[in-house]
């Protein structure tokens, strides 16, 4: 089982340099089977307002994520995607799975606003003193600050399922008891027509849209598994149908500014191309 999960995780980063693969293998080896410790007193609230009783002790499995105070909080949280994943887990399994969210905020007011904006009503711990991280010394990379734990709080899988569809698949395989590695979709080749989109300056109230294309230059059908944006203000519309060899897929990136500011966001496209994931940089200045 351990060997299987190691292979799965390495496969998620097949496009990485060898040194990155070695780093991933080391982290998986270090954390696989390790016990995660929880603070003796963790206060969970709904949207930072109402304190609630929350316990992990009765769950057969636990998904635990830690979000630190570095960088864009909204980009890291991806709360709408967490809601989707939790609903999928709940509808797929007939066993209890608990989700524990520990947020170490740099701005408590902002964090409360984000949970309300995204209508996130699941209990979260606003860990102002960073006690959870101090107990466990999590890796610095956000990718490796989310864990699937067993009943004894030992790590069964590592990685963030809302930021990477392959990690999501790995978690679901573990939770459903599936040990077989699914056959991979045959790989193809893709050309992305642009690597960045600059909306320039525009009034904050105006929604911005721009199209870009992917051309399937390989011999197999192109399948887009998922498109993940670095924040909720950026969305991408695209067809879920496969793209035949020689044909193009047109995607529309949409930006709706929440406030007046210069922004730089990232769109990540996961597909069965040999250079996946593809990335698009989105910039502009909302005035």
Coordinates of C-alpha atoms in Angstrom, one line a residue:
X1 CA 0.0 0.0 0.0
X2 CA 2.8 2.4 1.0
X3 CA 4.6 1.8 -2.3
X4 CA 1.4 2.3 -4.3
X5 CA 0.7 5.7 -2.7
X6 CA 4.3 6.8 -3.3
X7 CA 3.9 5.9 -6.9
X8 CA 0.6 7.8 -7.1
X9 CA 2.1 11.0 -5.5
X10 CA 5.1 10.9 -7.8
X11 CA 2.8 10.5 -10.8
X12 CA 1.1 13.7 -9.8
X13 CA 4.3 15.6 -10.5
X14 CA 5.6 13.8 -13.5
X15 CA 6.5 17.0 -15.2
X16 CA 8.7 18.1 -12.4
X17 CA 12.5 18.1 -12.6
X18 CA 14.2 15.1 -11.1
X19 CA 15.3 17.1 -8.0
X20 CA 11.7 18.0 -7.4
X21 CA 10.7 14.3 -7.7
X22 CA 13.3 13.4 -5.1
X23 CA 12.0 16.1 -2.8
X24 CA 8.5 14.8 -3.1
X25 CA 9.6 11.3 -2.5
X26 CA 11.5 12.4 0.6
X27 CA 8.4 14.3 2.0
X28 CA 6.1 11.3 1.3
X29 CA 8.6 9.0 3.0
X30 CA 8.9 11.3 6.0
X31 CA 5.2 11.9 6.6
X32 CA 3.6 8.5 5.6
X33 CA 2.4 6.8 8.8
X34 CA 3.5 9.8 10.9
X35 CA 1.1 10.8 13.7
X36 CA -0.4 14.3 13.6
X37 CA -0.9 16.0 17.0
X38 CA -3.7 18.3 17.7
X39 CA -3.6 21.2 20.3
X40 CA -5.1 20.3 23.6
X41 CA -7.6 23.1 23.2
X42 CA -8.8 24.1 19.7
X43 CA -11.6 26.5 19.5
X44 CA -13.8 26.0 16.4
X45 CA -16.2 28.6 15.1
X46 CA -18.7 29.1 12.3
X47 CA -17.4 32.1 10.2
X48 CA -15.4 33.3 13.2
X49 CA -18.6 34.2 15.2
X50 CA -20.3 31.3 16.9
X51 CA -18.2 28.8 18.9
X52 CA -19.3 25.2 18.2
X53 CA -18.5 21.8 19.7
X54 CA -16.3 19.9 17.3
X55 CA -14.6 16.5 17.8
X56 CA -12.5 14.3 15.5
X57 CA -12.4 11.3 17.8
X58 CA -15.2 9.2 16.3
X59 CA -14.2 9.5 12.6
X60 CA -12.7 6.6 10.8
X61 CA -10.9 9.0 8.5
X62 CA -9.9 12.7 8.8
X63 CA -8.9 15.2 6.2
X64 CA -6.8 17.9 7.9
X65 CA -5.6 21.1 6.3
X66 CA -3.4 23.8 7.6
X67 CA -3.3 27.3 6.0
X68 CA -0.6 29.7 7.1
X69 CA -0.5 33.5 7.0
X70 CA 1.9 33.8 4.0
X71 CA 0.6 35.1 0.7
X72 CA -2.9 35.4 -0.6
X73 CA -5.3 33.9 1.9
X74 CA -8.3 33.7 -0.4
X75 CA -6.1 32.0 -3.1
X76 CA -4.9 29.4 -0.6
X77 CA -8.3 28.7 1.0
X78 CA -10.4 27.9 -2.1
X79 CA -13.4 27.3 0.2
X80 CA -16.0 26.8 -2.6
X81 CA -13.8 23.9 -3.9
X82 CA -13.6 22.5 -0.4
X83 CA -17.4 22.5 -0.2
X84 CA -17.6 20.6 -3.5
X85 CA -15.0 18.0 -2.3
X86 CA -16.7 17.5 1.0
X87 CA -20.1 17.0 -0.7
X88 CA -18.5 14.5 -3.1
X89 CA -16.9 12.5 -0.2
X90 CA -20.2 12.5 1.7
X91 CA -22.1 11.2 -1.3
X92 CA -19.5 8.6 -2.2
X93 CA -18.8 7.0 1.2
X94 CA -20.9 5.2 3.8
X95 CA -18.4 5.8 6.6
X96 CA -17.7 9.0 8.6
X97 CA -15.0 11.3 7.4
X98 CA -14.3 14.5 9.3
X99 CA -12.6 17.6 8.0
X100 CA -10.5 19.7 10.2
X101 CA -9.5 23.2 9.1
X102 CA -6.8 25.1 11.0
X103 CA -6.2 28.6 9.7
X104 CA -3.3 30.7 11.0
X105 CA -4.5 34.2 9.9
X106 CA -2.5 37.3 9.3
X107 CA -5.7 39.2 9.2
X108 CA -8.6 37.8 11.3
X109 CA -11.1 40.3 9.8
X110 CA -10.2 39.2 6.2
X111 CA -10.6 35.6 7.2
X112 CA -14.0 36.2 8.7
X113 CA -15.0 38.0 5.5
X114 CA -13.8 35.2 3.2
X115 CA -15.8 32.5 5.1
X116 CA -18.9 34.7 5.0
X117 CA -18.4 35.6 1.3
X118 CA -18.1 32.0 0.4
X119 CA -20.9 30.9 2.6
X120 CA -18.6 28.4 4.3
X121 CA -20.5 27.2 7.4
X122 CA -18.3 24.3 8.3
X123 CA -16.4 24.6 11.7
X124 CA -12.9 26.1 11.4
X125 CA -10.2 26.8 13.9
X126 CA -8.7 30.3 13.7
X127 CA -5.3 29.3 15.2
X128 CA -3.9 32.8 16.0
X129 CA -0.9 31.4 18.0
X130 CA -0.1 28.8 15.3
X131 CA -0.2 26.0 17.9
X132 CA -1.1 23.3 15.3
X133 CA 2.0 24.0 13.2
X134 CA 4.2 24.3 16.3
X135 CA 3.2 20.8 17.4
X136 CA 3.8 19.2 14.0
X137 CA 6.3 21.4 12.0
X138 CA 4.6 21.1 8.7
X139 CA 6.5 21.4 5.4
X140 CA 6.8 25.0 4.1
X141 CA 5.0 24.2 0.8
X142 CA 1.3 24.7 0.8
X143 CA 1.0 21.5 -1.3
X144 CA 2.1 19.4 1.6
X145 CA 0.1 21.0 4.4
X146 CA -3.0 18.8 3.9
X147 CA -3.3 15.2 5.1
X148 CA -5.6 12.2 5.0
X149 CA -5.4 10.6 8.4
X150 CA -6.7 7.3 9.8
X151 CA -8.6 6.8 13.0
X152 CA -5.3 7.0 15.0
X153 CA -4.3 10.3 13.4
X154 CA -1.6 8.7 11.3
X155 CA -0.9 10.0 7.7
X156 CA -2.3 7.8 4.9
X157 CA -1.8 10.4 2.1
X158 CA -0.4 13.9 1.7
X159 CA -1.4 16.6 -0.7
X160 CA -4.2 19.2 -1.3
X161 CA -7.2 17.6 -3.1
X162 CA -8.8 21.0 -4.0
X163 CA -5.6 22.2 -5.7
X164 CA -4.8 19.1 -7.7
X165 CA -7.4 16.7 -9.2
X166 CA -4.9 13.8 -9.1
X167 CA -4.5 14.2 -5.3
X168 CA -8.3 14.3 -5.1
X169 CA -8.4 11.0 -6.9
X170 CA -5.8 9.5 -4.6
X171 CA -7.8 10.6 -1.5
X172 CA -11.0 9.0 -2.9
X173 CA -9.2 5.8 -3.8
X174 CA -7.9 5.5 -0.2
X175 CA -11.3 6.4 1.3
X176 CA -13.1 3.9 -0.8
X177 CA -10.5 1.1 -0.3
X178 CA -9.5 1.0 -3.9
X179 CA -5.9 -0.2 -4.2
X180 CA -5.8 -0.5 -8.0
X181 CA -4.2 2.3 -9.9
X182 CA -6.6 3.4 -12.6
X183 CA -5.4 3.2 -16.2
X184 CA -4.1 6.5 -17.2
X185 CA -5.7 8.4 -20.2
X186 CA -3.3 8.1 -23.2
X187 CA -1.1 11.2 -23.3
X188 CA -1.2 13.7 -26.1
X189 CA 0.5 17.0 -27.0
X190 CA -0.9 20.5 -26.6
X191 CA 0.1 24.0 -27.7
X192 CA -1.2 26.9 -25.6
X193 CA -1.6 30.1 -27.7
X194 CA -0.7 32.5 -24.9
X195 CA 0.9 32.2 -21.5
X196 CA -0.4 35.4 -20.1
X197 CA -3.5 37.7 -20.3
X198 CA -3.2 41.4 -19.4
X199 CA -6.6 43.1 -18.9
X200 CA -4.9 46.5 -18.6
X201 CA -6.7 49.2 -16.6
X202 CA -10.4 49.0 -16.2
X203 CA -13.2 50.2 -13.9
X204 CA -13.6 47.9 -10.9
X205 CA -17.3 47.3 -11.6
X206 CA -16.7 46.0 -15.1
X207 CA -16.4 42.3 -15.6
X208 CA -13.5 41.3 -17.9
X209 CA -13.3 38.4 -20.3
X210 CA -10.6 37.1 -22.6
X211 CA -10.4 33.9 -24.6
X212 CA -7.4 31.7 -25.2
X213 CA -7.0 28.4 -27.0
X214 CA -5.4 25.0 -26.6
X215 CA -4.5 23.1 -29.7
X216 CA -4.3 19.3 -29.6
X217 CA -1.2 18.6 -31.7
X218 CA -0.9 15.0 -30.6
X219 CA -2.4 11.7 -31.8
X220 CA -4.8 11.2 -28.9
X221 CA -8.0 12.8 -27.6
X222 CA -7.3 15.8 -25.3
X223 CA -9.2 15.6 -22.0
X224 CA -9.2 18.6 -19.6
X225 CA -9.5 17.1 -16.1
X226 CA -9.9 20.4 -14.2
X227 CA -9.1 24.1 -14.3
X228 CA -8.1 25.7 -11.0
X229 CA -7.9 29.4 -10.4
X230 CA -5.8 31.0 -7.7
X231 CA -8.7 33.0 -6.3
X232 CA -12.5 33.2 -6.4
X233 CA -12.5 36.4 -8.5
X234 CA -11.1 34.5 -11.5
X235 CA -13.2 31.9 -13.3
X236 CA -12.7 29.9 -16.5
X237 CA -15.5 28.6 -18.8
X238 CA -14.6 25.7 -21.1
X239 CA -16.2 22.7 -22.7
X240 CA -16.0 19.4 -20.8
X241 CA -16.0 17.4 -24.1
X242 CA -12.8 15.9 -25.4
X243 CA -10.8 17.6 -28.1
X244 CA -9.8 15.5 -31.1
X245 CA -6.3 15.6 -32.6
X246 CA -5.8 18.7 -34.7
X247 CA -8.7 20.6 -33.1
X248 CA -8.7 23.5 -30.7
X249 CA -10.4 24.1 -27.4
X250 CA -11.4 27.7 -26.6
X251 CA -11.4 28.7 -22.9
X252 CA -12.7 32.0 -21.5
X253 CA -11.0 33.5 -18.5
X254 CA -13.3 35.9 -16.5
X255 CA -12.2 38.3 -13.9
X256 CA -14.5 40.2 -11.5
X257 CA -12.7 42.5 -9.2
X258 CA -13.7 42.6 -5.6
X259 CA -11.8 45.9 -5.0
X260 CA -9.7 48.4 -6.8
X261 CA -6.1 47.0 -7.1
X262 CA -3.4 45.7 -9.3
X263 CA -3.7 41.9 -9.5
X264 CA -1.7 39.0 -10.7
X265 CA -3.5 35.6 -10.7
X266 CA -2.8 32.1 -12.0
X267 CA -5.0 29.7 -14.0
X268 CA -3.8 26.1 -13.8
X269 CA -5.1 23.6 -16.4
X270 CA -4.8 19.8 -15.7
X271 CA -5.1 17.6 -18.7
X272 CA -3.6 14.5 -20.4
X273 CA -0.9 16.5 -22.1
X274 CA 2.8 15.7 -21.6
X275 CA 3.4 19.2 -20.4
X276 CA 0.5 19.3 -18.0
X277 CA -0.3 21.2 -15.8
X278 CA -0.5 24.2 -18.1
X279 CA -0.5 27.7 -16.6
X280 CA -1.9 31.1 -17.6
X281 CA -0.9 34.3 -15.8
X282 CA -3.7 36.8 -15.5
X283 CA -2.9 40.5 -14.7
X284 CA -4.6 43.8 -14.7
X285 CA -5.4 46.9 -12.8
X286 CA -8.9 47.5 -11.4
X287 CA -9.5 51.1 -10.7

